[in-house]
mmCIF file of C-alpha atoms in Angstrom:
data_model
loop_
_atom_site.group_PDB
_atom_site.id
_atom_site.type_symbol
_atom_site.label_atom_id
_atom_site.label_comp_id
_atom_site.label_asym_id
_atom_site.label_seq_id
_atom_site.Cartn_x
_atom_site.Cartn_y
_atom_site.Cartn_z
ATOM 1 C CA MET A 16 94.651 -92.594 -38.801
ATOM 2 C CA LYS A 17 91.610 -93.849 -38.910
ATOM 3 C CA LYS A 18 88.994 -91.804 -36.877
ATOM 4 C CA SER A 19 90.333 -89.090 -39.513
ATOM 5 C CA LEU A 20 89.568 -91.408 -42.613
ATOM 6 C CA GLY A 21 86.092 -91.644 -41.329
ATOM 7 C CA ILE A 22 86.242 -87.754 -40.753
ATOM 8 C CA VAL A 23 86.449 -87.679 -44.194
ATOM 9 C CA SER A 24 84.868 -90.237 -45.807
ATOM 10 C CA VAL A 25 82.199 -88.224 -44.259
ATOM 11 C CA ILE A 26 82.417 -85.388 -44.897
ATOM 12 C CA LEU A 27 82.586 -86.904 -48.712
ATOM 13 C CA LEU A 28 79.118 -88.799 -48.499
ATOM 14 C CA LEU A 29 77.664 -85.171 -47.371
ATOM 15 C CA LEU A 30 79.375 -83.321 -50.428
ATOM 16 C CA LEU A 31 78.182 -86.032 -52.259
ATOM 17 C CA ILE A 32 75.077 -85.713 -50.812
ATOM 18 C CA ALA A 33 74.552 -82.282 -51.026
ATOM 19 C CA GLY A 34 75.737 -82.657 -54.768
ATOM 20 C CA PHE A 35 72.998 -84.650 -55.671
ATOM 21 C CA ILE A 36 70.482 -82.215 -53.981
ATOM 22 C CA PHE A 37 72.259 -79.406 -55.754
ATOM 23 C CA GLY A 38 72.094 -81.141 -59.118
ATOM 24 C CA PHE A 39 68.430 -82.614 -58.784
ATOM 25 C CA LYS A 40 67.111 -79.308 -57.805
ATOM 26 C CA TYR A 41 69.629 -77.670 -60.952
ATOM 27 C CA TYR A 42 67.868 -80.336 -63.380
ATOM 28 C CA LYS A 43 64.630 -80.299 -61.357
ATOM 29 C CA LYS A 44 64.300 -76.111 -62.079
ATOM 30 C CA TYR A 45 65.926 -76.787 -65.573
ATOM 31 C CA TYR A 46 64.617 -79.693 -67.111
ATOM 32 C CA GLY A 47 61.836 -80.732 -65.087
ATOM 33 C CA ASN A 48 58.060 -80.329 -66.341
ATOM 34 C CA ASN A 49 57.138 -77.355 -65.298
ATOM 35 C CA VAL A 50 53.930 -77.490 -67.055
ATOM 36 C CA GLU A 51 50.360 -77.956 -65.854
ATOM 37 C CA LYS A 52 47.719 -76.225 -68.491
ATOM 38 C CA GLU A 53 48.658 -76.470 -72.035
ATOM 39 C CA GLY A 54 47.543 -73.290 -74.201
ATOM 40 C CA TYR A 55 48.740 -70.566 -75.996
ATOM 41 C CA VAL A 56 50.415 -66.879 -74.847
ATOM 42 C CA LEU A 57 50.513 -64.063 -76.940
ATOM 43 C CA ILE A 58 53.136 -62.069 -76.446
ATOM 44 C CA PRO A 59 53.167 -59.567 -78.464
ATOM 45 C CA HIS A 60 55.787 -56.201 -79.461
ATOM 46 C CA SER A 61 55.210 -53.802 -77.055
ATOM 47 C CA ALA A 62 55.302 -57.251 -73.804
ATOM 48 C CA ASN A 63 58.367 -56.577 -71.207
ATOM 49 C CA PHE A 64 59.698 -59.544 -69.186
ATOM 50 C CA ASN A 65 57.122 -59.206 -66.555
ATOM 51 C CA SER A 66 54.066 -59.524 -68.258
ATOM 52 C CA ILE A 67 55.638 -62.115 -70.032
ATOM 53 C CA LEU A 68 56.383 -63.764 -66.702
ATOM 54 C CA ASP A 69 52.177 -62.852 -66.634
ATOM 55 C CA SER A 70 51.002 -64.309 -69.710
ATOM 56 C CA ILE A 71 52.890 -67.413 -68.369
ATOM 57 C CA ALA A 72 51.907 -68.051 -65.367
ATOM 58 C CA PRO A 73 48.483 -69.558 -65.399
ATOM 59 C CA TYR A 74 50.404 -72.536 -67.383
ATOM 60 C CA VAL A 75 53.379 -73.754 -64.935
ATOM 61 C CA LYS A 76 53.896 -75.055 -61.890
ATOM 62 C CA ASN A 77 56.779 -72.716 -60.657
ATOM 63 C CA LYS A 78 56.803 -69.241 -62.153
ATOM 64 C CA GLU A 79 59.341 -68.601 -59.606
ATOM 65 C CA SER A 80 61.323 -71.057 -61.061
ATOM 66 C CA PHE A 81 60.789 -70.249 -64.830
ATOM 67 C CA ALA A 82 61.390 -66.506 -64.504
ATOM 68 C CA GLU A 83 65.081 -67.733 -63.236
ATOM 69 C CA VAL A 84 65.593 -69.733 -65.752
ATOM 70 C CA ALA A 85 64.321 -66.673 -68.067
ATOM 71 C CA LYS A 86 66.603 -63.997 -65.871
ATOM 72 C CA SER A 87 69.853 -67.134 -66.944
ATOM 73 C CA LYS A 88 69.182 -67.449 -70.460
ATOM 74 C CA ASN A 89 68.469 -63.396 -70.926
ATOM 75 C CA LEU A 90 64.662 -63.425 -71.827
ATOM 76 C CA ASN A 91 64.770 -60.204 -70.085
ATOM 77 C CA GLN A 92 66.354 -58.387 -72.862
ATOM 78 C CA PHE A 93 66.232 -61.230 -75.699
ATOM 79 C CA PHE A 94 62.408 -61.866 -77.122
ATOM 80 C CA ASP A 95 60.329 -62.702 -80.368
ATOM 81 C CA ALA A 96 56.994 -61.355 -79.963
ATOM 82 C CA GLY A 97 54.049 -64.336 -81.493
ATOM 83 C CA ARG A 98 51.774 -66.966 -80.156
ATOM 84 C CA TYR A 99 53.371 -69.458 -78.361
ATOM 85 C CA ARG A 100 51.488 -72.371 -77.553
ATOM 86 C CA ILE A 101 53.017 -74.227 -73.795
ATOM 87 C CA LYS A 102 52.529 -78.197 -74.124
ATOM 88 C CA LEU A 103 51.910 -81.218 -71.238
ATOM 89 C CA GLY A 104 55.786 -82.139 -70.361
ATOM 90 C CA THR A 105 57.736 -79.064 -71.075
ATOM 91 C CA ASN A 106 60.595 -78.005 -69.008
ATOM 92 C CA ASN A 107 61.411 -74.397 -68.187
ATOM 93 C CA THR A 108 64.415 -74.460 -70.738
ATOM 94 C CA ASP A 109 62.229 -75.613 -73.881
ATOM 95 C CA LEU A 110 60.104 -72.640 -72.888
ATOM 96 C CA VAL A 111 62.684 -69.335 -72.895
ATOM 97 C CA ASN A 112 64.917 -71.314 -76.086
ATOM 98 C CA MET A 113 61.076 -71.560 -77.651
ATOM 99 C CA ILE A 114 59.563 -67.570 -77.196
ATOM 100 C CA LYS A 115 63.700 -66.038 -77.152
ATOM 101 C CA ALA A 116 63.855 -68.020 -81.275
ATOM 102 C CA GLY A 117 60.779 -66.738 -81.491
ATOM 103 C CA ASN A 118 58.796 -70.625 -82.347
ATOM 104 C CA GLN A 119 55.668 -69.596 -82.579
ATOM 105 C CA THR A 120 52.876 -71.371 -83.168
ATOM 106 C CA GLU A 121 50.503 -70.541 -86.700
ATOM 107 C CA ASN A 122 47.271 -69.731 -86.509
ATOM 108 C CA THR A 123 44.251 -70.545 -89.336
ATOM 109 C CA PHE A 124 42.577 -67.889 -90.940
ATOM 110 C CA ARG A 125 39.526 -68.845 -92.942
ATOM 111 C CA ILE A 126 38.970 -66.679 -95.891
ATOM 112 C CA GLY A 127 35.593 -66.888 -96.989
ATOM 113 C CA ASP A 128 32.522 -65.197 -99.506
ATOM 114 C CA PHE A 129 33.093 -61.984 -98.236
ATOM 115 C CA PHE A 130 30.619 -58.904 -99.166
ATOM 116 C CA SER A 131 33.611 -56.572 -98.582
ATOM 117 C CA VAL A 132 37.406 -56.937 -97.682
ATOM 118 C CA TYR A 133 36.951 -54.742 -94.468
ATOM 119 C CA GLN A 134 34.544 -57.243 -93.507
ATOM 120 C CA MET A 135 37.845 -60.275 -94.093
ATOM 121 C CA ILE A 136 39.486 -57.606 -92.722
ATOM 122 C CA GLY A 137 37.451 -57.788 -89.068
ATOM 123 C CA LYS A 138 37.466 -61.100 -88.876
ATOM 124 C CA VAL A 139 41.253 -61.944 -89.565
ATOM 125 C CA ALA A 140 42.443 -58.837 -87.849
ATOM 126 C CA LYS A 141 41.211 -61.190 -84.548
ATOM 127 C CA LYS A 142 43.484 -63.954 -85.038
ATOM 128 C CA THR A 143 46.878 -61.039 -85.251
ATOM 129 C CA GLU A 144 48.831 -58.326 -83.480
ATOM 130 C CA LEU A 145 46.974 -55.302 -85.046
ATOM 131 C CA ASP A 146 43.276 -54.668 -85.004
ATOM 132 C CA SER A 147 41.677 -54.192 -87.864
ATOM 133 C CA LEU A 148 41.735 -50.415 -88.133
ATOM 134 C CA LYS A 149 45.526 -50.797 -88.502
ATOM 135 C CA PHE A 150 45.068 -54.253 -90.855
ATOM 136 C CA ALA A 151 42.216 -51.685 -93.423
ATOM 137 C CA ASN A 152 45.012 -48.657 -93.555
ATOM 138 C CA ASP A 153 47.546 -51.235 -94.690
ATOM 139 C CA LEU A 154 45.768 -52.435 -96.913
ATOM 140 C CA ASN A 155 45.050 -49.331 -98.191
ATOM 141 C CA LYS A 156 48.115 -48.012 -98.662
ATOM 142 C CA ILE A 157 48.965 -51.375 -100.574
ATOM 143 C CA ALA A 158 45.818 -50.814 -102.823
ATOM 144 C CA THR A 159 47.039 -47.127 -103.665
ATOM 145 C CA GLU A 160 50.319 -48.216 -104.295
ATOM 146 C CA LYS A 161 49.294 -50.401 -107.260
ATOM 147 C CA GLY A 162 47.016 -47.831 -108.460
ATOM 148 C CA LEU A 163 43.905 -48.390 -107.362
ATOM 149 C CA ASN A 164 41.398 -46.862 -104.891
ATOM 150 C CA ASN A 165 41.380 -48.946 -101.835
ATOM 151 C CA ALA A 166 41.120 -51.882 -100.496
ATOM 152 C CA GLU A 167 38.245 -52.755 -101.326
ATOM 153 C CA ASP A 168 39.741 -52.875 -105.096
ATOM 154 C CA LEU A 169 42.182 -56.373 -103.865
ATOM 155 C CA LYS A 170 38.940 -58.157 -103.778
ATOM 156 C CA LYS A 171 40.611 -60.040 -107.124
ATOM 157 C CA TYR A 172 43.459 -61.546 -104.701
ATOM 158 C CA PHE A 173 41.709 -63.774 -102.286
ATOM 159 C CA PHE A 174 40.457 -67.227 -102.858
ATOM 160 C CA ILE A 175 38.700 -68.358 -100.841
ATOM 161 C CA ASP A 176 40.205 -71.879 -98.179
ATOM 162 C CA SER A 177 42.000 -71.988 -94.628
ATOM 163 C CA TYR A 178 45.264 -70.446 -94.355
ATOM 164 C CA ASN A 179 48.185 -70.598 -92.338
ATOM 165 C CA PHE A 180 49.293 -67.271 -90.518
ATOM 166 C CA TYR A 181 51.274 -66.074 -87.526
ATOM 167 C CA TRP A 182 50.098 -64.077 -85.309
ATOM 168 C CA THR A 183 52.298 -61.495 -85.791
ATOM 169 C CA VAL A 184 51.776 -61.625 -89.386
ATOM 170 C CA THR A 185 52.180 -57.959 -91.278
ATOM 171 C CA PRO A 186 49.390 -56.842 -93.685
ATOM 172 C CA LYS A 187 52.000 -57.160 -96.324
ATOM 173 C CA ASP A 188 52.525 -60.006 -95.549
ATOM 174 C CA PHE A 189 49.627 -61.021 -95.632
ATOM 175 C CA PHE A 190 48.056 -59.995 -98.564
ATOM 176 C CA LYS A 191 51.938 -60.675 -100.629
ATOM 177 C CA LYS A 192 51.157 -64.818 -99.759
ATOM 178 C CA PHE A 193 47.735 -64.169 -101.546
ATOM 179 C CA GLU A 194 49.516 -61.859 -104.538
ATOM 180 C CA ASN A 195 51.849 -65.147 -105.280
ATOM 181 C CA GLU A 196 49.047 -67.648 -104.758
ATOM 182 C CA TYR A 197 46.834 -64.824 -107.254
ATOM 183 C CA ASN A 198 49.999 -65.258 -109.947
ATOM 184 C CA ASN A 199 50.437 -68.424 -109.994
ATOM 185 C CA PHE A 200 46.576 -69.586 -110.036
ATOM 186 C CA TRP A 201 47.193 -67.199 -113.756
ATOM 187 C CA THR A 202 48.847 -69.841 -115.989
ATOM 188 C CA ALA A 203 49.643 -69.268 -119.441
ATOM 189 C CA GLU A 204 46.866 -72.025 -119.817
ATOM 190 C CA ARG A 205 44.284 -69.611 -118.413
ATOM 191 C CA LYS A 206 45.394 -66.920 -119.861
ATOM 192 C CA ALA A 207 44.975 -67.995 -122.954
ATOM 193 C CA LYS A 208 41.773 -68.778 -121.811
ATOM 194 C CA GLU A 209 40.893 -65.368 -120.861
ATOM 195 C CA GLN A 210 41.858 -63.687 -123.889
ATOM 196 C CA GLN A 211 39.444 -65.935 -125.738
ATOM 197 C CA LEU A 212 36.865 -65.361 -123.847
ATOM 198 C CA GLY A 213 37.378 -62.001 -124.468
ATOM 199 C CA LEU A 214 36.374 -59.756 -120.597
ATOM 200 C CA SER A 215 38.680 -58.319 -119.249
ATOM 201 C CA ARG A 216 39.955 -59.634 -115.667
ATOM 202 C CA ASP A 217 38.166 -57.802 -113.555
ATOM 203 C CA GLN A 218 34.978 -58.832 -115.183
ATOM 204 C CA ILE A 219 36.181 -62.260 -114.838
ATOM 205 C CA TYR A 220 35.928 -61.973 -111.272
ATOM 206 C CA ALA A 221 33.211 -60.377 -111.037
ATOM 207 C CA LEU A 222 30.846 -63.337 -112.994
ATOM 208 C CA ALA A 223 33.113 -65.176 -111.135
ATOM 209 C CA SER A 224 31.822 -63.603 -108.284
ATOM 210 C CA LEU A 225 27.327 -64.473 -109.664
ATOM 211 C CA VAL A 226 28.745 -67.983 -110.117
ATOM 212 C CA TYR A 227 29.803 -68.608 -106.857
ATOM 213 C CA LYS A 228 26.846 -67.059 -104.812
ATOM 214 C CA GLU A 229 24.055 -68.291 -106.737
ATOM 215 C CA THR A 230 25.735 -71.762 -106.357
ATOM 216 C CA GLY A 231 26.618 -71.595 -102.484
ATOM 217 C CA GLY A 232 30.273 -72.345 -104.346
ATOM 218 C CA LYS A 233 29.028 -75.973 -104.802
ATOM 219 C CA PRO A 234 30.537 -76.775 -107.744
ATOM 220 C CA ASP A 235 27.972 -78.904 -110.348
ATOM 221 C CA GLU A 236 26.060 -76.098 -111.359
ATOM 222 C CA MET A 237 29.025 -73.751 -111.649
ATOM 223 C CA LYS A 238 30.061 -74.114 -115.905
ATOM 224 C CA THR A 239 26.181 -73.832 -116.642
ATOM 225 C CA VAL A 240 26.001 -70.815 -114.501
ATOM 226 C CA ALA A 241 28.169 -68.764 -115.444
ATOM 227 C CA GLY A 242 26.960 -69.633 -119.382
ATOM 228 C CA LEU A 243 24.605 -68.780 -119.025
ATOM 229 C CA TYR A 244 25.497 -65.289 -117.597
ATOM 230 C CA LEU A 245 27.858 -64.583 -120.807
ATOM 231 C CA ASN A 246 24.401 -65.805 -123.087
ATOM 232 C CA ARG A 247 22.340 -63.070 -121.176
ATOM 233 C CA TYR A 248 25.846 -60.709 -121.335
ATOM 234 C CA ARG A 249 25.779 -61.185 -125.358
ATOM 235 C CA LYS A 250 22.725 -61.486 -125.860
ATOM 236 C CA GLY A 251 22.770 -57.516 -124.302
ATOM 237 C CA MET A 252 19.881 -58.131 -121.633
ATOM 238 C CA LYS A 253 20.441 -57.852 -118.017
ATOM 239 C CA LEU A 254 22.201 -60.316 -116.110
ATOM 240 C CA GLN A 255 19.740 -59.915 -112.951
ATOM 241 C CA SER A 256 21.242 -62.019 -110.136
ATOM 242 C CA ASP A 257 19.517 -61.607 -107.344
ATOM 243 C CA PRO A 258 23.294 -61.833 -104.858
ATOM 244 C CA THR A 259 23.991 -58.987 -106.976
ATOM 245 C CA VAL A 260 21.077 -56.601 -105.310
ATOM 246 C CA ILE A 261 21.449 -58.273 -102.013
ATOM 247 C CA TYR A 262 24.702 -57.291 -102.437
ATOM 248 C CA ALA A 263 24.130 -53.348 -103.858
ATOM 249 C CA VAL A 264 21.929 -53.080 -101.249
ATOM 250 C CA SER A 265 24.153 -54.324 -98.485
ATOM 251 C CA LYS A 266 26.554 -52.087 -99.983
ATOM 252 C CA ALA A 267 24.880 -48.590 -99.738
ATOM 253 C CA ASN A 268 24.087 -50.009 -95.752
ATOM 254 C CA ASN A 269 27.840 -50.085 -95.360
ATOM 255 C CA PHE A 270 27.964 -53.462 -94.361
ATOM 256 C CA ARG A 271 25.894 -53.077 -91.774
ATOM 257 C CA GLY A 272 22.915 -55.457 -89.785
ATOM 258 C CA GLU A 273 22.547 -58.996 -91.416
ATOM 259 C CA PRO A 274 21.690 -59.233 -95.446
ATOM 260 C CA ILE A 275 18.758 -59.499 -97.299
ATOM 261 C CA LYS A 276 17.503 -63.189 -97.229
ATOM 262 C CA ARG A 277 14.379 -62.644 -99.955
ATOM 263 C CA VAL A 278 14.787 -59.969 -102.788
ATOM 264 C CA PHE A 279 11.633 -57.679 -103.379
ATOM 265 C CA PHE A 280 10.960 -55.363 -106.451
ATOM 266 C CA LYS A 281 11.761 -52.795 -104.206
ATOM 267 C CA HIS A 282 15.477 -54.052 -103.479
ATOM 268 C CA LEU A 283 15.544 -54.250 -107.676
ATOM 269 C CA LYS A 284 14.766 -49.651 -107.885
ATOM 270 C CA GLU A 285 18.261 -49.813 -105.960
ATOM 271 C CA PRO A 286 20.754 -47.647 -108.174
ATOM 272 C CA SER A 287 23.886 -48.819 -108.019
ATOM 273 C CA PRO A 288 26.388 -50.148 -110.673
ATOM 274 C CA TYR A 289 26.535 -53.567 -108.948
ATOM 275 C CA ASN A 290 22.777 -53.776 -109.332
ATOM 276 C CA THR A 291 22.477 -56.493 -112.115
ATOM 277 C CA TYR A 292 18.734 -55.399 -112.501
ATOM 278 C CA PHE A 293 19.466 -51.823 -112.543
ATOM 279 C CA SER A 294 22.292 -51.396 -114.122
ATOM 280 C CA ALA A 295 23.584 -53.130 -118.099
ATOM 281 C CA GLY A 296 26.731 -55.089 -118.312
ATOM 282 C CA ILE A 297 28.362 -56.908 -115.828
ATOM 283 C CA PRO A 298 29.094 -55.089 -112.481
ATOM 284 C CA PRO A 299 32.025 -53.255 -111.669
ATOM 285 C CA GLY A 300 33.945 -55.916 -109.693
ATOM 286 C CA PRO A 301 33.200 -58.861 -107.254
ATOM 287 C CA ILE A 302 30.523 -58.882 -105.190
ATOM 288 C CA CYS A 303 32.539 -61.032 -102.826
ATOM 289 C CA VAL A 304 35.361 -62.902 -102.527
ATOM 290 C CA VAL A 305 35.959 -65.630 -104.662
ATOM 291 C CA ASP A 306 37.062 -69.199 -104.598
ATOM 292 C CA LYS A 307 39.363 -70.953 -107.793
ATOM 293 C CA ASN A 308 36.198 -72.707 -108.854
ATOM 294 C CA SER A 309 33.892 -70.244 -110.132
ATOM 295 C CA VAL A 310 37.326 -68.780 -111.879
ATOM 296 C CA ASP A 311 37.666 -71.718 -113.602
ATOM 297 C CA ALA A 312 33.426 -72.210 -114.658
ATOM 298 C CA VAL A 313 34.324 -68.745 -115.740
ATOM 299 C CA LEU A 314 37.063 -68.883 -118.389
ATOM 300 C CA ASN A 315 35.378 -73.158 -118.858
ATOM 301 C CA ALA A 316 32.074 -71.638 -118.843
ATOM 302 C CA GLN A 317 29.184 -74.182 -120.615
ATOM 303 C CA LYS A 318 28.050 -73.828 -123.835
ATOM 304 C CA SER A 319 24.343 -74.146 -123.789
ATOM 305 C CA ASP A 320 21.842 -71.541 -125.038
ATOM 306 C CA PHE A 321 20.032 -71.133 -121.429
ATOM 307 C CA ILE A 322 18.770 -67.437 -120.433
ATOM 308 C CA TYR A 323 17.200 -68.516 -117.210
ATOM 309 C CA MET A 324 17.766 -70.530 -113.818
ATOM 310 C CA CYS A 325 15.690 -70.287 -110.851
ATOM 311 C CA ALA A 326 16.273 -71.917 -108.235
ATOM 312 C CA ASP A 327 14.707 -75.784 -107.837
ATOM 313 C CA PRO A 328 12.140 -75.799 -104.332
ATOM 314 C CA LYS A 329 12.784 -79.969 -104.641
ATOM 315 C CA ARG A 330 16.327 -79.442 -104.403
ATOM 316 C CA PHE A 331 17.943 -76.872 -101.934
ATOM 317 C CA GLY A 332 21.076 -75.423 -103.594
ATOM 318 C CA PHE A 333 20.249 -75.921 -106.963
ATOM 319 C CA HIS A 334 18.531 -74.502 -109.853
ATOM 320 C CA LYS A 335 15.900 -74.933 -112.965
ATOM 321 C CA PHE A 336 18.103 -74.093 -116.132
ATOM 322 C CA THR A 337 15.813 -73.018 -119.638
ATOM 323 C CA ALA A 338 15.770 -70.550 -122.440
ATOM 324 C CA SER A 339 12.099 -70.528 -122.669
ATOM 325 C CA ALA A 340 10.561 -67.636 -120.959
ATOM 326 C CA ALA A 341 6.878 -69.044 -120.111
ATOM 327 C CA GLU A 342 8.632 -72.231 -118.834
ATOM 328 C CA HIS A 343 10.363 -70.420 -116.424
ATOM 329 C CA ALA A 344 7.873 -67.891 -115.103
ATOM 330 C CA ILE A 345 6.023 -71.293 -113.991
ATOM 331 C CA ASN A 346 9.686 -71.969 -111.973
ATOM 332 C CA ALA A 347 9.852 -69.068 -110.757
ATOM 333 C CA LYS A 348 6.068 -69.200 -109.351
ATOM 334 C CA ALA A 349 6.324 -72.323 -108.229
ATOM 335 C CA TYR A 350 9.895 -71.293 -105.978
ATOM 336 C CA GLN A 351 7.943 -68.398 -105.104
ATOM 337 C CA ASP A 352 5.033 -70.181 -103.496
ATOM 338 C CA TRP A 353 7.174 -72.166 -101.716
ATOM 339 C CA LEU A 354 9.274 -69.216 -99.976
ATOM 340 C CA ASN A 355 5.103 -67.932 -99.169
ATOM 341 C CA ALA A 356 4.494 -71.798 -98.066
ATOM 342 C CA ARG A 357 7.262 -71.055 -95.058
ATOM 343 C CA ASN A 358 6.552 -67.590 -94.927
ATOM 344 C CA ILE A 359 10.465 -66.689 -95.641
ATOM 345 C CA LYS A 360 10.644 -62.867 -96.668
#
């Protein structure tokens, strides 16, 4: 009898050990850390189970254990495309659940003072699943639905800033975010100032783009520059803004190559409605994506008698303002001498 009890005890002990070993392996497979390197995994809509495994493989210690857990949770049938962050200390179960639930990590996009919306698309599309051509075509479609020519006419909807989007963002959702921000920006107070100014929305954005480019985005002189351009416009003078010349020349070259760094007399003759040395009035649209400060600067332009400005070589990024043509000639010569001394062409 005692011998039988001994055998039973041994069997129970073996079963207990076996159960412990099985449980440990199960726990390790499903809940043990399996990530040895951090990073991001991109899973497109066209992915399949094998391609998902290949994408995950560089980050995990044991690809086979991940594959087993993934299959047991039907990841081979159900997954969400996206950009997923792989963190140290993550187990297979959490990795699989993250991908099945579509808990992807947003990407940061910096919208800068792009001359062209298509330039912006080229930069943005690099951080999305779609290629730039598809992105551009979809934004062109959105533009035509609004009665516009193409995506370039959507420029006023975008503001310079940093934004977060998912890698899988669609052009429709991408634009919707900016359209909502545009609509929220134009409050009743700003619309009232727009009416008082007597300019169209497109003219306001065009002037705002000149203000942004002339000031380099620094708010210090924005209202002064805006007031100066409004003075010129109301006096029937040509605006004569160098950034518009650079834009017109760049546009004629389809924005290929580096923008010109110094405006020469030959550039002033570029036949374009955007070239404010060649054409009178406000350009037909903005020459770049602007920020909110530059639009507000136009709506709240400083009142003055200034009609001339010139870059100040003693204060890089700032200007000298005057209402005197003679004084402006002196300022302009000082700036040209400064450029020549540094062989800036």
